[in-house]
Amino acid sequence: MEDKQIVDLYWARSETAIAETQTKYGKYCHYIAQRILESFQDAEECVSDTYIRAWNAMPPHRPERLQTFLGKITRRLALDRYDYNTAQKRNCNMQLALEELIECIPDGSNEDTRVEEAVLRDAINEFLGNLTKKNRILFVRRYWYLCSVKELAESMGMSESNVKVTLLRMRNRFKEHLENEGIVV
Amino acid sequence: MDDKKEKRLLEAMQLVDEAYIEEASPVKPEKSKKEKPARKSGRSIWIRYGVIAACICCVILGAVWLFVPLKTKKTDVSKYSEGEYYEIIEKLAEYYAVEPRYDNRWEQFTEGVGNLFFGDLQEGTMDASPGDGGNMSGMPGDGAGESYQEITDNQVDGIIEGDLMKRSDKYIYYLYDKTLMVYSIAGEKSELIAEYEIDTKGMGKAYVGTWEIFLSQDCDTITVIAPYYDGKTSAQVAVISLNVENPRSITEEERVVVSGSYLSSRLVDGEILLMTGYRIFDVDYDKEETFLPQIDYGDGAQSIAAEDIICPEELSDVYYTVVMKVEEKTLKACGSKAFLSYSEDVYVSEDAVYAMRNFTMYQDKEQRYSGCAMTEIASITYDGATLENGGMILLEGRIKDRYSMDEYNGILRVVTTTERWNGKKYDCLGKKWVDCASTGTNASLFCVDTETWEVVAAVEDFAPEGETVESVRFDGESGYVCTAEVISFTDPVFFFNLSDLNNITYKDTGTIEGYSTSLVDMGDGYLLGIGVGDSSDTVKMEVYIESETGVDPLCSYEVENASYSTNYKSYYIDRENRLIGLGVQRYNEEKGCYVMLLFDGYELQELLCMPLAGQPENQRAVCIDGYAYMFGHREFVVQQVFGE
């Protein structure tokens, strides 16, 4: 079923909307949650919560891209749950990805230099826009979808060391780009 | 790594453009159709000729197929003419038998290609946002230990709405994530005294919509309304009765399951009115369950009787709004009715349930050139032992939500957003098409006598042209309406005097910044607007007061770079102490916060801004004896706001 039709079902308050969402994007949402939570059960619950959020958001919202709309909800919910679980355990893969990314954030402590959300959004997307398609996919998969290096190597047809080096170069460029924009995250 | 920095990083990555996220998706959406296998190479020349010949035949057949005139036959349903549901079946058959828009498939194809370039010029969508709330009412307890205290700001006094939180004089009951939590009311010494996890066996994993609870007047029973999707059939609503006589030892007493998606519920005099939605898919007139809502009274699912189904002359949607009445304690069903084709919000007055359907009416059904948005309202009464059919009325415009309707002294007041095309509108008073200068959107107010079901008064096009109704509130002989031009974030707020229906007067603020998504009558002539400021990123609360010449904004409170919930039930409204509470999520902040304000007659003073986990939608608070009790995502906070 087309995304537009699924959104129409939500607007019509049809229960089929959930079933169609589950069929089309269940695996996608589960993938995102699983990467963050590393627990099948937690990820499943997170995906269920995603459907509720989507149900409550539509109407009034009419997302232009249903896939990323659901993905963003799942990621947000998974991170919230991750916060809750943090006291008990840490997700190594996610930690590793974040540790990598934090290296490229300029070391600024001045509160005045903290940026507005819109400026940051523009800077990130400008950086991504200037990458090659392959590199951009690599970067977003690593730091948005939180894929492991091994998964990236397999899915992108690269060696693990090649993935690491490419990511390192991109992080350096990202750091440079943010510094040029005068941004401290 | 520093947790705050980690959080900021994660927030920052959330800003990645959606196109890039979609592009990088490691999991592709599931497709129902399998990919075609790749063609093998090395075919013989004869096979190639065969393929070419087959292609030529296909082209010829395709051409014939393209130019054969299209016909849509209405399903012959005459064999059901003796049956109870024949009238409904006929209307459904009529609904599904839409006349073909094109003479043949070629015409359909060429128009489709045209649309690719020029777009669909006629598209209209309904905006029906849910909300809840109303007037405060103190319900007397039975004096036997615990007494009921109303905290939900119900739309109609005494018609109690379900919510996440209810309370007695001793305990606060808060439902979070399938768990009912009971807290003692003891200021700073308050504590969680019991936790009861609702049994969700057989309910699948997708819990569709917000669960809600009711607390009985004797404080012995909590009724949980639990919408869910079992993953196999369709959406269901479980109504679960819990014995909370001893809150430390909660037990489940009864459970009833109703098919359909949850719309709304009310508790009136020990009976629960449950409103659910049921959409028809894949009709098979031989199987009642494919086109009639089913109710299970405990002895198997049964179709609603034909005389209990209210439907318009012509269907505009194949959706039922089902109203079911059950006893609060025993969950014994007392009756059910269904509105076919009525698919919007439901307003419940002291004795009637009003369902509405929005549709577009054209002066000429064939040409569909000029027309206007219309709403039909149908009602059933529920004050007797059973549910009875009420009246119907057709009004111009679309209704935003249930706050746009109010029944007072036998008069139903309705505010609509009107929308017209090509200089024509349907005059509901004269019941005919008339010319009109305005096209586009505006706002109108109608007063309908619920005895005769006639429009007895109307104020049409009272807003600036191009505006839509964003929030409405009625209080006795007063009506408050906020219209807005949403794109420019400006609005006027209107105060209507409805004491004399022959001379309805109104005043307004003129154009001001922002607009309200909820209006709250704070008493003594003060009106509170909760909404957005000069952008969607500014949460704004503003108090208005009527003056001799118009309506004046008195004071306001704003939170920049933040979001809030538009669900009215998430607000705490205490008119007696003039307190207002709501959850606010500031962007780039780890936690949201709960803001409680005091309106002292001059200013909106911030009493507290307490960090609180969870989404504003699910945060709740109540102020008791000077202490604010706040509930968020697995978090409970008590803070003294008055005294000492």
JSON list of N, CA and C in Angstrom, two decimals, chain A residues 4, chain B residues 101-102 110-124:
[
{"chain": "A", "resi": 4, "resn": "LYS", "atom": "N", "xyz": [0.67, 7.32, 1.13]},
{"chain": "A", "resi": 4, "resn": "LYS", "atom": "CA", "xyz": [-0.44, 8.28, 1.19]},
{"chain": "A", "resi": 4, "resn": "LYS", "atom": "C", "xyz": [-1.72, 7.58, 1.64]},
{"chain": "B", "resi": 101, "resn": "ARG", "atom": "N", "xyz": [-15.76, 8.05, -13.69]},
{"chain": "B", "resi": 101, "resn": "ARG", "atom": "CA", "xyz": [-15.45, 9.44, -13.96]},
{"chain": "B", "resi": 101, "resn": "ARG", "atom": "C", "xyz": [-15.02, 9.62, -15.41]},
{"chain": "B", "resi": 102, "resn": "TYR", "atom": "N", "xyz": [-14.55, 8.54, -16.02]},
{"chain": "B", "resi": 102, "resn": "TYR", "atom": "CA", "xyz": [-14.05, 8.63, -17.39]},
{"chain": "B", "resi": 102, "resn": "TYR", "atom": "C", "xyz": [-14.87, 7.71, -18.30]},
{"chain": "B", "resi": 110, "resn": "THR", "atom": "N", "xyz": [-4.93, 9.47, -19.82]},
{"chain": "B", "resi": 110, "resn": "THR", "atom": "CA", "xyz": [-4.43, 10.78, -20.25]},
{"chain": "B", "resi": 110, "resn": "THR", "atom": "C", "xyz": [-4.63, 11.83, -19.15]},
{"chain": "B", "resi": 111, "resn": "GLU", "atom": "N", "xyz": [-5.75, 11.74, -18.43]},
{"chain": "B", "resi": 111, "resn": "GLU", "atom": "CA", "xyz": [-5.97, 12.70, -17.34]},
{"chain": "B", "resi": 111, "resn": "GLU", "atom": "C", "xyz": [-4.96, 12.47, -16.21]},
{"chain": "B", "resi": 112, "resn": "GLY", "atom": "N", "xyz": [-4.69, 11.17, -15.98]},
{"chain": "B", "resi": 112, "resn": "GLY", "atom": "CA", "xyz": [-3.71, 10.82, -14.94]},
{"chain": "B", "resi": 112, "resn": "GLY", "atom": "C", "xyz": [-2.35, 11.41, -15.25]},
{"chain": "B", "resi": 113, "resn": "VAL", "atom": "N", "xyz": [-1.95, 11.32, -16.54]},
{"chain": "B", "resi": 113, "resn": "VAL", "atom": "CA", "xyz": [-0.67, 11.89, -16.97]},
{"chain": "B", "resi": 113, "resn": "VAL", "atom": "C", "xyz": [-0.70, 13.40, -16.79]},
{"chain": "B", "resi": 114, "resn": "GLY", "atom": "N", "xyz": [-1.86, 14.00, -17.14]},
{"chain": "B", "resi": 114, "resn": "GLY", "atom": "CA", "xyz": [-2.02, 15.44, -16.98]},
{"chain": "B", "resi": 114, "resn": "GLY", "atom": "C", "xyz": [-1.84, 15.87, -15.54]},
{"chain": "B", "resi": 115, "resn": "ASN", "atom": "N", "xyz": [-2.39, 15.06, -14.64]},
{"chain": "B", "resi": 115, "resn": "ASN", "atom": "CA", "xyz": [-2.30, 15.39, -13.22]},
{"chain": "B", "resi": 115, "resn": "ASN", "atom": "C", "xyz": [-0.87, 15.35, -12.71]},
{"chain": "B", "resi": 116, "resn": "LEU", "atom": "N", "xyz": [-0.06, 14.49, -13.37]},
{"chain": "B", "resi": 116, "resn": "LEU", "atom": "CA", "xyz": [1.34, 14.41, -12.95]},
{"chain": "B", "resi": 116, "resn": "LEU", "atom": "C", "xyz": [2.00, 15.77, -13.10]},
{"chain": "B", "resi": 117, "resn": "PHE", "atom": "N", "xyz": [1.57, 16.51, -14.15]},
{"chain": "B", "resi": 117, "resn": "PHE", "atom": "CA", "xyz": [2.20, 17.79, -14.41]},
{"chain": "B", "resi": 117, "resn": "PHE", "atom": "C", "xyz": [1.49, 18.96, -13.74]},
{"chain": "B", "resi": 118, "resn": "PHE", "atom": "N", "xyz": [0.17, 18.86, -13.67]},
{"chain": "B", "resi": 118, "resn": "PHE", "atom": "CA", "xyz": [-0.57, 20.01, -13.17]},
{"chain": "B", "resi": 118, "resn": "PHE", "atom": "C", "xyz": [-1.11, 19.82, -11.75]},
{"chain": "B", "resi": 119, "resn": "GLY", "atom": "N", "xyz": [-0.98, 18.61, -11.23]},
{"chain": "B", "resi": 119, "resn": "GLY", "atom": "CA", "xyz": [-1.40, 18.37, -9.86]},
{"chain": "B", "resi": 119, "resn": "GLY", "atom": "C", "xyz": [-2.89, 18.27, -9.73]},
{"chain": "B", "resi": 120, "resn": "ASP", "atom": "N", "xyz": [-3.32, 17.78, -8.59]},
{"chain": "B", "resi": 120, "resn": "ASP", "atom": "CA", "xyz": [-4.74, 17.68, -8.30]},
{"chain": "B", "resi": 120, "resn": "ASP", "atom": "C", "xyz": [-5.19, 19.00, -7.69]},
{"chain": "B", "resi": 121, "resn": "LEU", "atom": "N", "xyz": [-6.03, 19.70, -8.44]},
{"chain": "B", "resi": 121, "resn": "LEU", "atom": "CA", "xyz": [-6.38, 21.04, -8.01]},
{"chain": "B", "resi": 121, "resn": "LEU", "atom": "C", "xyz": [-7.46, 21.08, -6.95]},
{"chain": "B", "resi": 122, "resn": "GLN", "atom": "N", "xyz": [-8.14, 19.96, -6.78]},
{"chain": "B", "resi": 122, "resn": "GLN", "atom": "CA", "xyz": [-9.21, 19.97, -5.78]},
{"chain": "B", "resi": 122, "resn": "GLN", "atom": "C", "xyz": [-8.94, 18.92, -4.74]},
{"chain": "B", "resi": 123, "resn": "GLU", "atom": "N", "xyz": [-8.43, 19.41, -3.66]},
{"chain": "B", "resi": 123, "resn": "GLU", "atom": "CA", "xyz": [-8.17, 18.46, -2.58]},
{"chain": "B", "resi": 123, "resn": "GLU", "atom": "C", "xyz": [-8.55, 19.13, -1.27]},
{"chain": "B", "resi": 124, "resn": "GLY", "atom": "N", "xyz": [-9.32, 18.48, -0.47]},
{"chain": "B", "resi": 124, "resn": "GLY", "atom": "CA", "xyz": [-9.72, 19.04, 0.82]},
{"chain": "B", "resi": 124, "resn": "GLY", "atom": "C", "xyz": [-9.62, 17.98, 1.89]}
]
